[in-house]
mmCIF file of C-alpha atoms and ligand atoms in Angstrom:
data_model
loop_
_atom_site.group_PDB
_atom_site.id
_atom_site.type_symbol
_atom_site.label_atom_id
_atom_site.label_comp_id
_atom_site.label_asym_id
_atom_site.label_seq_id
_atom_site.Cartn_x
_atom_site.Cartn_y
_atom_site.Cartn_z
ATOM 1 C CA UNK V 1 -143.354 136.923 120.178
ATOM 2 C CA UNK V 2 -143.956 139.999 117.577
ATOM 3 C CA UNK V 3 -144.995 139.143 114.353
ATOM 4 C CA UNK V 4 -142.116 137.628 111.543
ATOM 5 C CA UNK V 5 -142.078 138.310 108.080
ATOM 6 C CA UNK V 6 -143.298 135.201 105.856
ATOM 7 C CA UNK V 7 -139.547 135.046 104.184
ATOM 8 C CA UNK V 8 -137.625 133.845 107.522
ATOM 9 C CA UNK V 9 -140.298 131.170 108.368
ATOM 10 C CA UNK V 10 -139.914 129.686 104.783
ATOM 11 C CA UNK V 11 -136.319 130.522 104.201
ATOM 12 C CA UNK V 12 -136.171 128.082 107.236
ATOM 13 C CA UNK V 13 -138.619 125.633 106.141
ATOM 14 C CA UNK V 14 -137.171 125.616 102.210
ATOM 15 C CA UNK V 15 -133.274 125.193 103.386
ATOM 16 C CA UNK V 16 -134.390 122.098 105.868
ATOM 17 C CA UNK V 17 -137.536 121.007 102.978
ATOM 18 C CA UNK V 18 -140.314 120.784 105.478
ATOM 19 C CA UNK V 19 -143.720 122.523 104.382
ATOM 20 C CA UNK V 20 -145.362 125.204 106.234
ATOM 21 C CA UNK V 21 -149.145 125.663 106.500
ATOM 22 C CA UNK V 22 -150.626 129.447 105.078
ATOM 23 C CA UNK V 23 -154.150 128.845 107.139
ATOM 24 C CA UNK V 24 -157.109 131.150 105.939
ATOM 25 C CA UNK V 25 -159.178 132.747 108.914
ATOM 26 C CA UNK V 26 -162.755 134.740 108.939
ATOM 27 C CA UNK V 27 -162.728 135.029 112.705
ATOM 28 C CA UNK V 28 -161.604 134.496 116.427
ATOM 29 C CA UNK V 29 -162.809 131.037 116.432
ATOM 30 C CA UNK V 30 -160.420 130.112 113.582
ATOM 31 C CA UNK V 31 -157.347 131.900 114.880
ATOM 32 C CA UNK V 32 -158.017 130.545 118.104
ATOM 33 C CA UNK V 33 -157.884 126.812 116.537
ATOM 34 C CA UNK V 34 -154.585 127.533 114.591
ATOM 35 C CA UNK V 35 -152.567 129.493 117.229
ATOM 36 C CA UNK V 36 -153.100 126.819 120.003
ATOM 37 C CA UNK V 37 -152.486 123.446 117.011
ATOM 38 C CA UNK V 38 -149.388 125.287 116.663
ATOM 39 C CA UNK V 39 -148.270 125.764 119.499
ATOM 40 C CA UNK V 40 -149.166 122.146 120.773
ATOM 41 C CA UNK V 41 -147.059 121.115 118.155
ATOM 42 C CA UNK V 42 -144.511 123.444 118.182
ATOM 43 C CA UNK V 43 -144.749 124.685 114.672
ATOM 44 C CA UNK V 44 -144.057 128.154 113.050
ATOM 45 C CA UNK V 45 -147.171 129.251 111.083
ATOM 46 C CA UNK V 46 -148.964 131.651 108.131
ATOM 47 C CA UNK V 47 -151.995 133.387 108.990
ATOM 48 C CA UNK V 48 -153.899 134.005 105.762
ATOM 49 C CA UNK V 49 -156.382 137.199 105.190
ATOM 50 C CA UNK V 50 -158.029 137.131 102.127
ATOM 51 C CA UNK V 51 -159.485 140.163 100.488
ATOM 52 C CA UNK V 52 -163.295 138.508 101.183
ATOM 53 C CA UNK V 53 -161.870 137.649 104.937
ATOM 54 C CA UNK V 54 -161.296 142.057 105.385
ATOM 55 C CA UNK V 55 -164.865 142.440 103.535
ATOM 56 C CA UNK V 56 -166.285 140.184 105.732
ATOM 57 C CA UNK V 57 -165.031 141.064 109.166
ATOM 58 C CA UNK V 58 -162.808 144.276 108.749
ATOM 59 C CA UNK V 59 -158.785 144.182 108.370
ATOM 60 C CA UNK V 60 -158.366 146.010 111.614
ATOM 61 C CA UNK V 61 -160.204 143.632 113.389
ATOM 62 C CA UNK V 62 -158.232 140.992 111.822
ATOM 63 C CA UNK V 63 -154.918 142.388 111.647
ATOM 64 C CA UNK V 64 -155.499 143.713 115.962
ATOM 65 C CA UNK V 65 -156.423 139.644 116.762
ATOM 66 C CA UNK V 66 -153.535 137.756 114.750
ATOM 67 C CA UNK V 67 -150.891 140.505 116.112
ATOM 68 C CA UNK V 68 -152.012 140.128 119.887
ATOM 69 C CA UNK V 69 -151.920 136.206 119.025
ATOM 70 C CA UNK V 70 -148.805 135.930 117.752
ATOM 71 C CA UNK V 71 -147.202 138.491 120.867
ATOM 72 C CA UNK V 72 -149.307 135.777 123.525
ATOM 73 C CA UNK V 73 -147.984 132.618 121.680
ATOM 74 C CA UNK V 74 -144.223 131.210 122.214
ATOM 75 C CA UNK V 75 -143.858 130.291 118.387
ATOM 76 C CA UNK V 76 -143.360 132.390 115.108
ATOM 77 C CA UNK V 77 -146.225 133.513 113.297
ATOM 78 C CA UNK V 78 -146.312 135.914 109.951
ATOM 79 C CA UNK V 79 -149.509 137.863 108.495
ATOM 80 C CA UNK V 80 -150.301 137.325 104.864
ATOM 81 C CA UNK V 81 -152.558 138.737 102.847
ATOM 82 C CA UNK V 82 -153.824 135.649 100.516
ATOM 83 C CA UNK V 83 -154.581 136.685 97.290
ATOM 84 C CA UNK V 84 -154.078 140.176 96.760
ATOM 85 C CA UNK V 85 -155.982 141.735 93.746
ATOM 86 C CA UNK V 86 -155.549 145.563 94.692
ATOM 87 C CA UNK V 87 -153.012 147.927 94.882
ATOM 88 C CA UNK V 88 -154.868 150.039 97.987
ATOM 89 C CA UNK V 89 -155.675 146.208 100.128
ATOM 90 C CA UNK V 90 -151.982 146.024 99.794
ATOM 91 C CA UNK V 91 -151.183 149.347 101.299
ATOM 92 C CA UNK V 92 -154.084 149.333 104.171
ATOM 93 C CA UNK V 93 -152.702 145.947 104.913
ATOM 94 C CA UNK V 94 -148.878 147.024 105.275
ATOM 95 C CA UNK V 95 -150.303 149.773 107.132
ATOM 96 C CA UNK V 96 -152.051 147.561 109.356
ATOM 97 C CA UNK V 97 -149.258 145.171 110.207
ATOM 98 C CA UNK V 98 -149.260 142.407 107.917
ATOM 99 C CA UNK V 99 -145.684 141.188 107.571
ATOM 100 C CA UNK V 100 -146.591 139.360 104.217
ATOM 101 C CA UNK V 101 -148.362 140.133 101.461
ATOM 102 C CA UNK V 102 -149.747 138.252 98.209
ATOM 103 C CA UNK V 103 -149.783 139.589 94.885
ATOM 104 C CA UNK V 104 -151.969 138.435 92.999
ATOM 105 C CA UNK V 105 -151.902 139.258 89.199
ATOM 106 C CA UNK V 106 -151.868 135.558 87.650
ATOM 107 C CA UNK V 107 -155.035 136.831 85.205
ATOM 108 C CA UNK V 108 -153.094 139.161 83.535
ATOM 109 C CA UNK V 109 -150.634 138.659 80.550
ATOM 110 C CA UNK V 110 -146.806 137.981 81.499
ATOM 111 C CA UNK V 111 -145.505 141.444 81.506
ATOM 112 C CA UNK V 112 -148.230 143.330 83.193
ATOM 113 C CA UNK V 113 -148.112 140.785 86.047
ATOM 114 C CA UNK V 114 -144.287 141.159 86.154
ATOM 115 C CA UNK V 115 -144.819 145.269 86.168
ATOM 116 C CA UNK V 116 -147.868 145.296 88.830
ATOM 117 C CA UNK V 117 -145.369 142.792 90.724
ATOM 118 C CA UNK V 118 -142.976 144.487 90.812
ATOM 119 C CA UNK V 119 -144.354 148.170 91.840
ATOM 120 C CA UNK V 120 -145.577 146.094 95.199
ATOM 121 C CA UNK V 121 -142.047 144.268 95.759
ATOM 122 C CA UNK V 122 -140.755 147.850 95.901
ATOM 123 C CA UNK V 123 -143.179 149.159 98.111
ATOM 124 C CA UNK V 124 -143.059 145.982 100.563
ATOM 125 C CA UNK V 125 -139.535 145.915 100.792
ATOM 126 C CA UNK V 126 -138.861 149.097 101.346
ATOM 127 C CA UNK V 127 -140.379 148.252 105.204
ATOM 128 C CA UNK V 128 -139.516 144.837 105.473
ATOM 129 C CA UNK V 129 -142.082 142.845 104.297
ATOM 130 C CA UNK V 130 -142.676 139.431 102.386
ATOM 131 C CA UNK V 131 -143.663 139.380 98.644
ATOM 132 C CA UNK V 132 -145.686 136.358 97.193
ATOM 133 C CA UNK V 133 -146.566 136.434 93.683
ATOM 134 C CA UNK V 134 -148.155 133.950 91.376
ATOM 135 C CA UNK V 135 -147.864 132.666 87.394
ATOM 136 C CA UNK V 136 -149.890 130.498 85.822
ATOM 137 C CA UNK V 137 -153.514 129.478 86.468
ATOM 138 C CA UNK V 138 -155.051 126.680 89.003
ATOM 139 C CA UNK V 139 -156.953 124.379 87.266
ATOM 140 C CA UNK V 140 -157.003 120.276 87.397
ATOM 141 C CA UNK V 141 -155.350 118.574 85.094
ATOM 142 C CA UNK V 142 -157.656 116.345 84.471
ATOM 143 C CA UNK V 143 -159.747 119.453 83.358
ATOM 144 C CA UNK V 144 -157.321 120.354 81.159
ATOM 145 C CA UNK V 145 -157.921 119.183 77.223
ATOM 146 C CA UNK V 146 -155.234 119.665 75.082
ATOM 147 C CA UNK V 147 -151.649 119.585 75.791
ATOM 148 C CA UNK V 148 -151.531 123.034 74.151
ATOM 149 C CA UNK V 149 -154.009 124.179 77.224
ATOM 150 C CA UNK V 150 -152.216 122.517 79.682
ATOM 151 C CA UNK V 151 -148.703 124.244 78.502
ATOM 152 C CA UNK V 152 -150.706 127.875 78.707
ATOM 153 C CA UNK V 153 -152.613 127.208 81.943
ATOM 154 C CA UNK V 154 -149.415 125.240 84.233
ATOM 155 C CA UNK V 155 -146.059 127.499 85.660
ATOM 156 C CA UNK V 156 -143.608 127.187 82.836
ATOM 157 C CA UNK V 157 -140.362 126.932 84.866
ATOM 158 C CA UNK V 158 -138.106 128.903 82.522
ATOM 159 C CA UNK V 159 -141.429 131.731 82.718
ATOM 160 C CA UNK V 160 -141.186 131.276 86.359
ATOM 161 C CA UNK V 161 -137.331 132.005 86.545
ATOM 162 C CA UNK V 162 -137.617 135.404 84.543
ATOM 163 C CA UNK V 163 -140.698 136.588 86.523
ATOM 164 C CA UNK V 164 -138.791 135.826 89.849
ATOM 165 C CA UNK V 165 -135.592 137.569 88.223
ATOM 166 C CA UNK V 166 -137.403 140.416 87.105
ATOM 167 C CA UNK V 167 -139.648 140.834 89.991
ATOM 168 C CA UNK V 168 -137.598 140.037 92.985
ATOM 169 C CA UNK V 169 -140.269 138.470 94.844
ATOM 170 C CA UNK V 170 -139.485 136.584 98.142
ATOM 171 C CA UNK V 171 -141.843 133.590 97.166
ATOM 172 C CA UNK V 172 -143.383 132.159 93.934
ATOM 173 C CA UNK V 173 -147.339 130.324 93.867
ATOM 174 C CA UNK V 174 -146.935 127.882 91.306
ATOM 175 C CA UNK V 175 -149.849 125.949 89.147
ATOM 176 C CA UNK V 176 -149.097 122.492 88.984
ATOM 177 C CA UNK V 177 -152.920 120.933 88.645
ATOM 178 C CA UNK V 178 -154.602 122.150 91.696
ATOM 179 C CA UNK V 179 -157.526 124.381 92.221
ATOM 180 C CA UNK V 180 -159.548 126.271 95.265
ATOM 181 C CA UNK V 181 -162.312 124.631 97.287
ATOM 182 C CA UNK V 182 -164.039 121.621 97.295
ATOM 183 C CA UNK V 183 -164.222 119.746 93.953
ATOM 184 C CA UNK V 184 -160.864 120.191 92.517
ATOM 185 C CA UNK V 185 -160.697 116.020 90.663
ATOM 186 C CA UNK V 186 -163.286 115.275 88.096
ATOM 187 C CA UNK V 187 -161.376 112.202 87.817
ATOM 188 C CA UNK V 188 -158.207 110.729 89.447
ATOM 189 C CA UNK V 189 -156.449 113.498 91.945
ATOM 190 C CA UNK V 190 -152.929 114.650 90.317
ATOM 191 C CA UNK V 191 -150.288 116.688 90.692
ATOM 192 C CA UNK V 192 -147.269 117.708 88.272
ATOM 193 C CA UNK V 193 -144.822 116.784 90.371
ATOM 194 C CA UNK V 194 -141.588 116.611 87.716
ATOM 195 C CA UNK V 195 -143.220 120.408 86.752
ATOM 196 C CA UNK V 196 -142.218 121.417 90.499
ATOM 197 C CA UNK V 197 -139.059 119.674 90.189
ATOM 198 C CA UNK V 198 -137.809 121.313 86.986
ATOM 199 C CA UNK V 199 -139.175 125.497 89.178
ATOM 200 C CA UNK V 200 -137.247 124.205 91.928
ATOM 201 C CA UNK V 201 -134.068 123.494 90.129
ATOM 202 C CA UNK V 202 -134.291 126.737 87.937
ATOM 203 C CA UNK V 203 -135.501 128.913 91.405
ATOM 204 C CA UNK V 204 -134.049 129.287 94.463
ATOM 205 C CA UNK V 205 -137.366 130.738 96.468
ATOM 206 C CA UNK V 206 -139.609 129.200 98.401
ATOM 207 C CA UNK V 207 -142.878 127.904 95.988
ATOM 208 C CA UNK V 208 -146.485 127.632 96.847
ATOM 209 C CA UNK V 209 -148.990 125.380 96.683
ATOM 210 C CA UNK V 210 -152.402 127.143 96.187
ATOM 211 C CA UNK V 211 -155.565 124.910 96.599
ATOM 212 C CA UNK V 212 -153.991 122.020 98.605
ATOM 213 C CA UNK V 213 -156.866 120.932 100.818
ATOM 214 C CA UNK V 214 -157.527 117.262 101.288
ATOM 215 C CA UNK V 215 -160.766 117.535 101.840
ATOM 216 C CA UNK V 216 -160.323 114.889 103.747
ATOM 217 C CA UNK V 217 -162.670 112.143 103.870
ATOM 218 C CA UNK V 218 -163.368 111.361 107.375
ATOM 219 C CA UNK V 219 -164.607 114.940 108.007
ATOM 220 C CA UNK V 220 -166.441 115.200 104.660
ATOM 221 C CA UNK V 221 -168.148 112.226 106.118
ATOM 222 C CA UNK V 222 -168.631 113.654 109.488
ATOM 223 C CA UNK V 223 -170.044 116.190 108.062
ATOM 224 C CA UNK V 224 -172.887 114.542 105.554
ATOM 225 C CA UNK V 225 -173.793 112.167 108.757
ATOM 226 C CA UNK V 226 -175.408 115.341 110.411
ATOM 227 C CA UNK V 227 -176.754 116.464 106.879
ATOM 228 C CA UNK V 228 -174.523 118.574 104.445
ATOM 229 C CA UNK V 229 -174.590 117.779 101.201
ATOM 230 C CA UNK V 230 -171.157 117.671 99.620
ATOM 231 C CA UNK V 231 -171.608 114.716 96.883
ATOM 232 C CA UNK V 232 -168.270 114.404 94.553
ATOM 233 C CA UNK V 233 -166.113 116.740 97.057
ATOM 234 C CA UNK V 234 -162.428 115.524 95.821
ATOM 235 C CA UNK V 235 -158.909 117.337 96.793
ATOM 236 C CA UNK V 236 -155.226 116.382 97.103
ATOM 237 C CA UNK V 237 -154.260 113.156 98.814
ATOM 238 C CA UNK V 238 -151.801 113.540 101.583
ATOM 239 C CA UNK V 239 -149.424 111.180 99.386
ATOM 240 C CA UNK V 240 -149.140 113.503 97.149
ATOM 241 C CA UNK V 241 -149.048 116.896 99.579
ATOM 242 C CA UNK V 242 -145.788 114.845 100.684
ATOM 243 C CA UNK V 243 -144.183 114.002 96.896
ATOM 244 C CA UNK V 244 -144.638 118.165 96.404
ATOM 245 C CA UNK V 245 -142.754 119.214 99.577
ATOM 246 C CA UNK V 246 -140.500 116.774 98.496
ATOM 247 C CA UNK V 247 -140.160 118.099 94.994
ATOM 248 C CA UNK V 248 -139.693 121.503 96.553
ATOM 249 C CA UNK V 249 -142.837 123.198 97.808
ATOM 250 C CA UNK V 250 -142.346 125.496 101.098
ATOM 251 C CA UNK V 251 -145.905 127.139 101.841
ATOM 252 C CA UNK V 252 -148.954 124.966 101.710
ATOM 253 C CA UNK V 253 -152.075 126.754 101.358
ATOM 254 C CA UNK V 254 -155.460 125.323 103.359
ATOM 255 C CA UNK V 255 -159.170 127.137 103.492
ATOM 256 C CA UNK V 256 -161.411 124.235 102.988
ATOM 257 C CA UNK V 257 -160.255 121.819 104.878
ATOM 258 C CA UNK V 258 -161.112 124.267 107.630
ATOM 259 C CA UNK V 259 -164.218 124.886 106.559
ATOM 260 C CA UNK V 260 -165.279 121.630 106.342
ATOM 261 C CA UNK V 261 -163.682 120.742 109.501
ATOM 262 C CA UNK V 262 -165.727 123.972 111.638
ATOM 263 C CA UNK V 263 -168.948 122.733 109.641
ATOM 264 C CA UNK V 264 -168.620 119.317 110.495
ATOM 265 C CA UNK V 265 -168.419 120.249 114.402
ATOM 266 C CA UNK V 266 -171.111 122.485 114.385
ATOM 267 C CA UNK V 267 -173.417 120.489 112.194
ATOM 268 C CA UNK V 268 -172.858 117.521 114.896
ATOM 269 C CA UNK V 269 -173.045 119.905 117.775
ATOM 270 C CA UNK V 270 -176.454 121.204 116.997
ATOM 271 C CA UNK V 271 -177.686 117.987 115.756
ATOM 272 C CA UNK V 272 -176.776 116.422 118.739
ATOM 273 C CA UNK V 273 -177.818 119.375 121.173
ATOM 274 C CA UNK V 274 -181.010 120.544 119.564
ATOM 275 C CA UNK V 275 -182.007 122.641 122.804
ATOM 276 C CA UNK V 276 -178.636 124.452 122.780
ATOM 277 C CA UNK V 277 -178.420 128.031 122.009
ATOM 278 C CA UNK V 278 -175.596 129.378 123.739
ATOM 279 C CA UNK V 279 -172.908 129.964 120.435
ATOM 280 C CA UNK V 280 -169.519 129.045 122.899
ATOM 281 C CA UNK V 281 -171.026 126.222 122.695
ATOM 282 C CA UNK V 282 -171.314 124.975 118.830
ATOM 283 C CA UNK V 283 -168.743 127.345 117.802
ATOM 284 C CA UNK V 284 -166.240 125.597 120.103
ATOM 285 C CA UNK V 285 -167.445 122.359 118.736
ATOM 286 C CA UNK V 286 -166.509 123.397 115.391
ATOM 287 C CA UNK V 287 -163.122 125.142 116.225
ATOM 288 C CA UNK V 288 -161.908 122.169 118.034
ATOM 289 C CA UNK V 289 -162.440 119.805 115.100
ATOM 290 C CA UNK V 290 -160.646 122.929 112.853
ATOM 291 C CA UNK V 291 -157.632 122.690 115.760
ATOM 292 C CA UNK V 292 -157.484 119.029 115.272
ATOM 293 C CA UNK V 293 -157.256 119.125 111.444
ATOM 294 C CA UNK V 294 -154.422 122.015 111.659
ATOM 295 C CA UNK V 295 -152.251 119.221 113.642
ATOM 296 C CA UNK V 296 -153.337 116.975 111.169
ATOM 297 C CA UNK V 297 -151.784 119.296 108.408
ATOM 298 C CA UNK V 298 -148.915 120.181 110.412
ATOM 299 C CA UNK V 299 -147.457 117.002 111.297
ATOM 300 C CA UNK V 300 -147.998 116.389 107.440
ATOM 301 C CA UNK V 301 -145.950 118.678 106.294
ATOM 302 C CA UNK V 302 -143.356 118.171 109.144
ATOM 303 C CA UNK V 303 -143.040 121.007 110.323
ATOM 304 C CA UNK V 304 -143.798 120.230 114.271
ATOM 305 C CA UNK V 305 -141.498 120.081 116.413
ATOM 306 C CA UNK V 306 -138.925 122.694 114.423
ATOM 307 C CA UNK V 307 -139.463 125.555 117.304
HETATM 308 C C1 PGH W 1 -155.857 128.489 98.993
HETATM 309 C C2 PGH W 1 -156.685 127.437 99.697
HETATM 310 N N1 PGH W 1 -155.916 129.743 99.483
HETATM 311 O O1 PGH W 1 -155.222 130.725 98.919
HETATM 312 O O2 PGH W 1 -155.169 128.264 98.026
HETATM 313 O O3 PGH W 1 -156.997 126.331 98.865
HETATM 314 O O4 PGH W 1 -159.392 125.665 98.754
HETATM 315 O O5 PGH W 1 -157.604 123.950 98.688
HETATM 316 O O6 PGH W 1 -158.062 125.148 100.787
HETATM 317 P P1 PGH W 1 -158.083 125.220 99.306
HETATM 318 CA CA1 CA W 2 -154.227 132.687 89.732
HETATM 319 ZN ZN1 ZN W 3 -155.055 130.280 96.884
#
């Protein structure tokens, strides 16, 4: 089917409180692995561009692939951009199809990220298109010294309510103690859960979680059997991915755990088939252990079996 804007799949997803996945992708191999886990498992899904995913392999290329996926593929699928810092990736990517974008102005002070918000909700919904903007900064808690820090650094909820009233935005990233990639725990994993509570119950949007990867364990040590070297690589437990979409979280945003999971199957490919050289070959490897870990995340959140 055609693309869908971001807004019905988690309008859908928020009313019901199952989580949907926002999956990054570089390349085929990745789309490939998400588009077939969710159709298997009959689940709507996000397609995530970042602005280092366009550097890398060109937002035509990008946006072309995930649009003649989503037409081939019987469930709904929306185009994001993830993490939008500039006003012109925004445009080129509305221009290019995406049905969703992120804006992402969370560095700056309150107002100016309510302003710069705001000049893209009016430009995305003049055409239809999803808003996602963020307050707040991703950081662990257990990073996080003084009470005073963790107040400055975590969504305040009554912050959160007058950014979404002033900005209009369709959906709201929220920092509740997790951060990007692969080491987000110095100590104990944890989330502010009761901090998502009190957003949901002041918001009526769908919230994100940014930096949600498990980085699960089995494929971390999948991964270091055929030699990487990922020593004190720590993310969100699945118990607690669960307690969050139960507080109230919609969108659920995974990268590394797909990384991990491609380098885990090529690692062992090549490791196991030193004569190879034919890339189908270890690039399948590693998007079938990325397709596996998308089920994984899918079933998770619950949303299988809702198309
Ligand atoms: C994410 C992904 N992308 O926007 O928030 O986070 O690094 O935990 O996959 P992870
Ligand atoms: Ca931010
Ligand atoms: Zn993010």
């Amino acid at each position: 089917m055609p693309l869908v804007t971001m807004k019905e799949i988690l309008d859908e997803a928020s009313s019901k409180g199952y989580g949907v996945g926002a999956f990054n992708i570089n390349n085929l191999e990745f789309l490939q692995a998400i588009i077939e886990a969710a159709e298997e498992e009959k689940s709507p899904v996000i397609i995530a561009v970042s602005e280092g995913a366009m550097k890398y392999a060109g937002i035509e290329f990008l946006s072309s692939m995930v649009r003649l996926a989503a037409e081939k593929a019987s469930i709904p699928v929306a185009l994001h951009v993830d993490h939008g810092k500039h006003w012109e990736v925004i445009v080129s990517a509305i221009r290019n199809g995406f049905t969703s974008v992120m804006i992402d102005a969370s560095d700056k002070p309150f107002d100016e990220n309510v302003a710069i918000t705001s000049k893209v909700v009016d430009l995305a919904h003049a055409i239809g298109v999803t808003v996602e903007a963020e307050i707040g900064r991703l950081k662990g808690i257990e990073d996080i010294v003084k009470v005073s820090e963790k107040e400055a650094i975590l969504t305040d909820p009554e912050e959160a309510k007058e950014f979404v009233d002033r900005t209009g935005v369709d959906a709201l990233a929220v920092a509740v103690g997790t951060s990007h990639g692969a080491y987000k725990f110095k100590g104990e994993p944890k989330l502010d859960i009761e901090r998502i509570k009190k957003i949901r119950d002041l918001i009526k949007i769908p919230l994100v979680l940014h930096g949600a990867s498990g980085v699960l364990p089995d494929i971390v040590e999948l991964a270091e059997k055929y030699g990487a070297k990922l020593g004190g690589a720590k993310g969100v437990p699945d118990d607690q991915i669960v307690e969050a979409i139960k507080a109230g979280i919609s969108k659920i945003n995974i990268d590394t755990d797909l990384r991990l999971s491609f380098l885990a199957g090529v690692r062992k490919f090549l490791t196991e088939h030193p004569e190879v050289f034919d890339p189908r070959k270890y690039l399948g490897e590693g998007k079938e252990i990325v397709k596996e870990t998308v089920k994984r995340k899918i079933r998770l959140f619950g949303s299988n079996n809702r198309v």
